[in-house]
PDB file of C-alpha atoms in Angstrom:
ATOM      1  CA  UNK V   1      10.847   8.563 -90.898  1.00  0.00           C
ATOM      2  CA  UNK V   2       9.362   7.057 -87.789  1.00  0.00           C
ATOM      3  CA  UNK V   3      12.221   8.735 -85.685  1.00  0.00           C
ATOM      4  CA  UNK V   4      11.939  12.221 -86.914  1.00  0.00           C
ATOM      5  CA  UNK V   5       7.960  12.251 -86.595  1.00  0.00           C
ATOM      6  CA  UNK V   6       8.510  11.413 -83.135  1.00  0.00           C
ATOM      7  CA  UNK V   7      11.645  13.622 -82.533  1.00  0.00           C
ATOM      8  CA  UNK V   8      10.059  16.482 -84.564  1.00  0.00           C
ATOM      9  CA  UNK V   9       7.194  16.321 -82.033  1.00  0.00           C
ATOM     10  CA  UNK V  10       9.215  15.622 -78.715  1.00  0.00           C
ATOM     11  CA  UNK V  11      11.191  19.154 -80.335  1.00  0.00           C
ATOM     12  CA  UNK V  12       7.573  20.959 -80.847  1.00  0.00           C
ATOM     13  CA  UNK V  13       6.457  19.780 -77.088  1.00  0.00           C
ATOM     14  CA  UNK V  14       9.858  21.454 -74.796  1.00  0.00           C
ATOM     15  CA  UNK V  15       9.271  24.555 -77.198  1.00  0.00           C
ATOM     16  CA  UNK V  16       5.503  25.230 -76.363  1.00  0.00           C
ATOM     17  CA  UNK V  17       6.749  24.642 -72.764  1.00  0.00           C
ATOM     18  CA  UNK V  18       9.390  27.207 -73.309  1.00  0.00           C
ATOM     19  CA  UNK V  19       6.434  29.875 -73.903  1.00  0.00           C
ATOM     20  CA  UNK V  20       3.731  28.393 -72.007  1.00  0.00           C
ATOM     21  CA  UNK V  21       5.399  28.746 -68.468  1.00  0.00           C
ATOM     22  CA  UNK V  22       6.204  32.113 -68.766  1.00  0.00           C
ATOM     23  CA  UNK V  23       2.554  32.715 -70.174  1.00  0.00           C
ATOM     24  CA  UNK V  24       1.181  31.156 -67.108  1.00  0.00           C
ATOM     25  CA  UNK V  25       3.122  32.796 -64.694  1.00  0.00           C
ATOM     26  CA  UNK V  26       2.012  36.100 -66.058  1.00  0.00           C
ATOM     27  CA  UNK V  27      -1.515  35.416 -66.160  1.00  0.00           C
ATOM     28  CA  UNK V  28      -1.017  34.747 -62.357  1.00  0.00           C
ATOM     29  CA  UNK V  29       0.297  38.663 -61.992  1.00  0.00           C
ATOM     30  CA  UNK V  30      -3.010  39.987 -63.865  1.00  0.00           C
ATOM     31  CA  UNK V  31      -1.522  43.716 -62.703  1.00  0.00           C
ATOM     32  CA  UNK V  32       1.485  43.162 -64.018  1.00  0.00           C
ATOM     33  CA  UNK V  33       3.422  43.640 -60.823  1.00  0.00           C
ATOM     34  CA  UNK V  34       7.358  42.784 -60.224  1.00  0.00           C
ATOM     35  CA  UNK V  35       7.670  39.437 -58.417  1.00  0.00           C
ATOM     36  CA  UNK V  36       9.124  41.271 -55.693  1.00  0.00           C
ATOM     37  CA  UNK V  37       5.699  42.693 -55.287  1.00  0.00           C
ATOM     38  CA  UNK V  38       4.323  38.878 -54.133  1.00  0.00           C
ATOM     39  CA  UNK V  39       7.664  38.508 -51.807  1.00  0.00           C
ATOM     40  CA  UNK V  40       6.676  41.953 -50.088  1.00  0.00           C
ATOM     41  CA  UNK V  41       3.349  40.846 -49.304  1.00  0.00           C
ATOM     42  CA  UNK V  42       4.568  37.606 -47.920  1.00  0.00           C
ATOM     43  CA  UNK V  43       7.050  39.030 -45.885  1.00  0.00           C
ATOM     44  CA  UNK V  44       4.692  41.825 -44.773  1.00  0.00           C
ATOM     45  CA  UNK V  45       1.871  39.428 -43.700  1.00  0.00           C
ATOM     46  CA  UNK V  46       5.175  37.290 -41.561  1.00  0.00           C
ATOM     47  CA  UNK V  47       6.058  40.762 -40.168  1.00  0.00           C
ATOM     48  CA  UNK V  48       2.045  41.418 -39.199  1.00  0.00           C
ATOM     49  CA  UNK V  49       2.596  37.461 -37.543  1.00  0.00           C
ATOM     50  CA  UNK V  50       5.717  38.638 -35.752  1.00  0.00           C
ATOM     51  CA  UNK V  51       7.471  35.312 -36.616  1.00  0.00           C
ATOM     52  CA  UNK V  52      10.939  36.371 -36.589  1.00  0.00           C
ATOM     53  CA  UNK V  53      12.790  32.734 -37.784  1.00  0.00           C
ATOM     54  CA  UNK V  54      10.316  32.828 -41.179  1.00  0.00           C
ATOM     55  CA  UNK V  55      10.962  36.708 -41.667  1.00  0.00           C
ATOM     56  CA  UNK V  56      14.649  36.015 -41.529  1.00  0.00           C
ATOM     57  CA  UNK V  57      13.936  33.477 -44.098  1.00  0.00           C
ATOM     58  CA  UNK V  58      11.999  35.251 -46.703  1.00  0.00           C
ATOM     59  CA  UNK V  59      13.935  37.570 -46.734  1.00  0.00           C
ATOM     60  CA  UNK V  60      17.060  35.898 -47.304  1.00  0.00           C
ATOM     61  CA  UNK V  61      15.226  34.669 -50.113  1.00  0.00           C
ATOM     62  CA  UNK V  62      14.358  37.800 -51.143  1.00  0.00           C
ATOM     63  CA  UNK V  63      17.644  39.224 -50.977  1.00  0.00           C
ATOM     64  CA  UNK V  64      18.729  36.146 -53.036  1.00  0.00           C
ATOM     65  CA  UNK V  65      16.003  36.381 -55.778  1.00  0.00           C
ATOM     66  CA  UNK V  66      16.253  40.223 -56.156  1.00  0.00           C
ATOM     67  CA  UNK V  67      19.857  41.520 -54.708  1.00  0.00           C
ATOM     68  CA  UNK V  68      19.233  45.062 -56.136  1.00  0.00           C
ATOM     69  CA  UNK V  69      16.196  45.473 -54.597  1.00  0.00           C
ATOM     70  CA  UNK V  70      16.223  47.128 -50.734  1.00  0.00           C
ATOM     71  CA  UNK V  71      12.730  45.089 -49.627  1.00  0.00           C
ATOM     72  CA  UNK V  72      14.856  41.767 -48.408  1.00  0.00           C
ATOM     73  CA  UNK V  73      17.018  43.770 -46.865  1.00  0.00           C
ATOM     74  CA  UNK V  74      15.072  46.021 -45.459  1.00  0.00           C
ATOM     75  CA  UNK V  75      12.813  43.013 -43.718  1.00  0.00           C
ATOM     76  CA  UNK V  76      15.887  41.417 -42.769  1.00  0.00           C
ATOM     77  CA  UNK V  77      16.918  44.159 -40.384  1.00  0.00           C
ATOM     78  CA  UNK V  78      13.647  43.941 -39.174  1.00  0.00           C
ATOM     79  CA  UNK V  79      13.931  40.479 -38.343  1.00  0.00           C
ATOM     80  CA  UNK V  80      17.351  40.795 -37.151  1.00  0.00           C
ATOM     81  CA  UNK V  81      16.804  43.643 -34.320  1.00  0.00           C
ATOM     82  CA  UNK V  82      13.736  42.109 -33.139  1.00  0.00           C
ATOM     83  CA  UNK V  83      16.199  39.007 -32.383  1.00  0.00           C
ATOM     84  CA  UNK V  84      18.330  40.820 -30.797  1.00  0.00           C
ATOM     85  CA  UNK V  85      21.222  41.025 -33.114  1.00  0.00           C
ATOM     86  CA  UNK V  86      20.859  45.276 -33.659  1.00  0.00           C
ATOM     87  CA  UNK V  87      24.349  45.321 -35.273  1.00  0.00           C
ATOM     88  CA  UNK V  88      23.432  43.134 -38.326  1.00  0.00           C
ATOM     89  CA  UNK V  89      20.443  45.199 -38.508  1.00  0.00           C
ATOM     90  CA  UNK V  90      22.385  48.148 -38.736  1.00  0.00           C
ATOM     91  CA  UNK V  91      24.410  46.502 -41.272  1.00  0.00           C
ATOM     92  CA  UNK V  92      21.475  45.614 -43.419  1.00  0.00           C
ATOM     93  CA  UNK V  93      19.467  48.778 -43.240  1.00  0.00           C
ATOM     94  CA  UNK V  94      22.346  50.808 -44.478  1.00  0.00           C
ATOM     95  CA  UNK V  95      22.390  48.100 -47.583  1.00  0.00           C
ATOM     96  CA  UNK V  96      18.705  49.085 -48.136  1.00  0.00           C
ATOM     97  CA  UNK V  97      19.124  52.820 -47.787  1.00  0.00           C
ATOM     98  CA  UNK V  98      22.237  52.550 -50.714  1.00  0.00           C
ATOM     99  CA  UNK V  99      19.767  50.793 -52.553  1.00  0.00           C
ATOM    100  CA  UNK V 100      16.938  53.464 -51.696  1.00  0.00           C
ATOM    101  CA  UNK V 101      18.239  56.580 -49.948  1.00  0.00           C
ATOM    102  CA  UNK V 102      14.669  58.074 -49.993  1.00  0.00           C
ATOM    103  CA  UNK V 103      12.494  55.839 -47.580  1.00  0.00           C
ATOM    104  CA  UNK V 104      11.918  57.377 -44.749  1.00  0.00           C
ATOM    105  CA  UNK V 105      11.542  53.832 -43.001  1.00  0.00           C
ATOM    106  CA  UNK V 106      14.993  52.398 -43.782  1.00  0.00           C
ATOM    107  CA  UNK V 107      16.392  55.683 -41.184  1.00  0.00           C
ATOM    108  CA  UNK V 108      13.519  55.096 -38.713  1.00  0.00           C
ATOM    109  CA  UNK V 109      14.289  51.325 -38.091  1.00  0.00           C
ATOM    110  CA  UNK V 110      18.144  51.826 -38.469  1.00  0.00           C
ATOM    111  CA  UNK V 111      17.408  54.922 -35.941  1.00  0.00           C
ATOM    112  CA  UNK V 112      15.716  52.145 -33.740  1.00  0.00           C
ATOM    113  CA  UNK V 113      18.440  49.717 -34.055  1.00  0.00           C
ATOM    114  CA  UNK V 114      20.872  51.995 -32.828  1.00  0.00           C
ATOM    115  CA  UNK V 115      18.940  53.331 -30.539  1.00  0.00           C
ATOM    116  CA  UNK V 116      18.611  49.478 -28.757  1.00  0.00           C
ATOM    117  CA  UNK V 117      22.514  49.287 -28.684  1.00  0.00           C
ATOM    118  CA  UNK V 118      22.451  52.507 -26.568  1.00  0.00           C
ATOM    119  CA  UNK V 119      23.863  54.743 -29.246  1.00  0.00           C
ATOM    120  CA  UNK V 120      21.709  57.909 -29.442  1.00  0.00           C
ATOM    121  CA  UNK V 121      23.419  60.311 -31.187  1.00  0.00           C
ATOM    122  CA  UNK V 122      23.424  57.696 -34.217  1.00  0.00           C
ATOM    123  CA  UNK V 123      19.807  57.142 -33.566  1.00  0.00           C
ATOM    124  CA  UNK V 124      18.681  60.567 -33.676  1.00  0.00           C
ATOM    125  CA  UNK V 125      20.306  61.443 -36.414  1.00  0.00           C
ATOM    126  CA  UNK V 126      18.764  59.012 -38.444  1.00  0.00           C
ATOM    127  CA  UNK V 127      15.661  59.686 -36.644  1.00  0.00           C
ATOM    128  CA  UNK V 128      15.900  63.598 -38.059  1.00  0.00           C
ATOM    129  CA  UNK V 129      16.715  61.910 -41.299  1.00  0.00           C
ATOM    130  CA  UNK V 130      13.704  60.224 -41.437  1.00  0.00           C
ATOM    131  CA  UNK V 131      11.436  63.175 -40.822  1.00  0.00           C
ATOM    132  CA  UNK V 132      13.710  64.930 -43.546  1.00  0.00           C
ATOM    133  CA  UNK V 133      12.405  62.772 -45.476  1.00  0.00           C
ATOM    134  CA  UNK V 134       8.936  61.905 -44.155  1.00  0.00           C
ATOM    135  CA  UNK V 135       7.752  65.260 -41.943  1.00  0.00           C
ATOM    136  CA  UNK V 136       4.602  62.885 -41.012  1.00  0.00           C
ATOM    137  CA  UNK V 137       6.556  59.706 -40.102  1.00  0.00           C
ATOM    138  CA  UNK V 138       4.885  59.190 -36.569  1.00  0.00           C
ATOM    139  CA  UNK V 139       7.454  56.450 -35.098  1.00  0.00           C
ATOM    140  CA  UNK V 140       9.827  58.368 -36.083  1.00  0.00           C
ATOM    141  CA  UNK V 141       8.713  61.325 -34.198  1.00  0.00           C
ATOM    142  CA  UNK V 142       7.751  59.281 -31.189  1.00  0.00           C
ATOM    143  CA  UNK V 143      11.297  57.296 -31.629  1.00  0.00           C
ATOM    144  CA  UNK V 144      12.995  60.900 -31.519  1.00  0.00           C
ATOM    145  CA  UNK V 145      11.047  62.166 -28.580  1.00  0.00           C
ATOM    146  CA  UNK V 146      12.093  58.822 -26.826  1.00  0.00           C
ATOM    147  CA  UNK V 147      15.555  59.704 -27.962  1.00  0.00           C
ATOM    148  CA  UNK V 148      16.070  62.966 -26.826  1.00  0.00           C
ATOM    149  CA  UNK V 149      14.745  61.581 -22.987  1.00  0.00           C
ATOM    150  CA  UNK V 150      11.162  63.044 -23.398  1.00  0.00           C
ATOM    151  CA  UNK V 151       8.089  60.544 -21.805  1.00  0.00           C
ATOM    152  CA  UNK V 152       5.371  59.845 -24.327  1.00  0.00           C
ATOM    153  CA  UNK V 153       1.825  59.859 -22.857  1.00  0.00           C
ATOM    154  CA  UNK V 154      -1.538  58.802 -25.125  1.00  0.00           C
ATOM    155  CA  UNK V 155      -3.106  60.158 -26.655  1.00  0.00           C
ATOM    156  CA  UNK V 156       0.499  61.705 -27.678  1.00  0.00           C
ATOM    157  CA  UNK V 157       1.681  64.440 -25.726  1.00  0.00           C
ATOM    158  CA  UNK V 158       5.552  64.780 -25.163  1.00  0.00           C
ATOM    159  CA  UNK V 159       6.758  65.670 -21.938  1.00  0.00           C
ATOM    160  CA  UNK V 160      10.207  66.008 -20.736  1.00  0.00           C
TER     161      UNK V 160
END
């Protein structure tokens, strides 16, 4: 009797754990938000820092946690061009734009990617692409004028 009080209890215990995580790892999202959501902000805030290595490393935690979602990807281009790598960029902004094909940034930074490597028909077509999508995207419209050889003065005024 002694053994199934105590088992019977030990049983009750790992169930109420079974709902009580969950339970406090939603009160912790009181909006109700995705956890991709908290990784965005994080890897925003390391993108704000310009701290490349940890950028590359959210995100390939981000990418891991959440595969169908474009954000890890997305960031990891980011990180990836500002190293100096522009081709794995590339590679990794087209992932995000299969993912979503309607963000304006994904074409912008791939635009900028190519750009670096010295290909600017690539780059301006995904510039145009961008304000396609976004007609107010200002880097891309600066990263176009660039493109197409014209001198940017401030406040902007394009000059060829």
């Amino acid at each position: 009797m002694k053994k199934f009080v105590i088992t019977f209890f030990v049983v009750l215990f790992l169930i109420g754990l079974v709902f009580f995580i969950p339970n406090v790892n939603a009160n912790n999202n009181k909006y109700n938000l995705p956890s991709s959501f908290y990784i965005d902000k994080e890897l925003y805030n390391t993108l704000d820092a310009k701290d490349w290595d940890k950028l590359e490393y959210l995100a390939k935690i981000a990418i891991y946690k959440f595969p169908n979602d474009a954000i890890g990807y997305f960031y990891m281009g980011i990180a990836l061009d500002e190293k100096g790598k522009h081709k794995k960029a590339i590679d990794y902004y087209t992932k995000a734009m299969e993912l979503r094909p309607n963000i304006a940034d994904n074409y912008q930074n791939r635009g900028l990617a190519y750009y670096r490597m010295g290909d600017k028909e690539k780059a301006i077509a995904d510039y145009k692409k961008a304000l396609e999508l976004d007609p107010n995207h200002q880097q891309a419209k600066k990263q176009l004028a660039i493109a197409q050889g014209y001198t940017i003065y401030y406040p902007v005024k394009f000059v060829k």
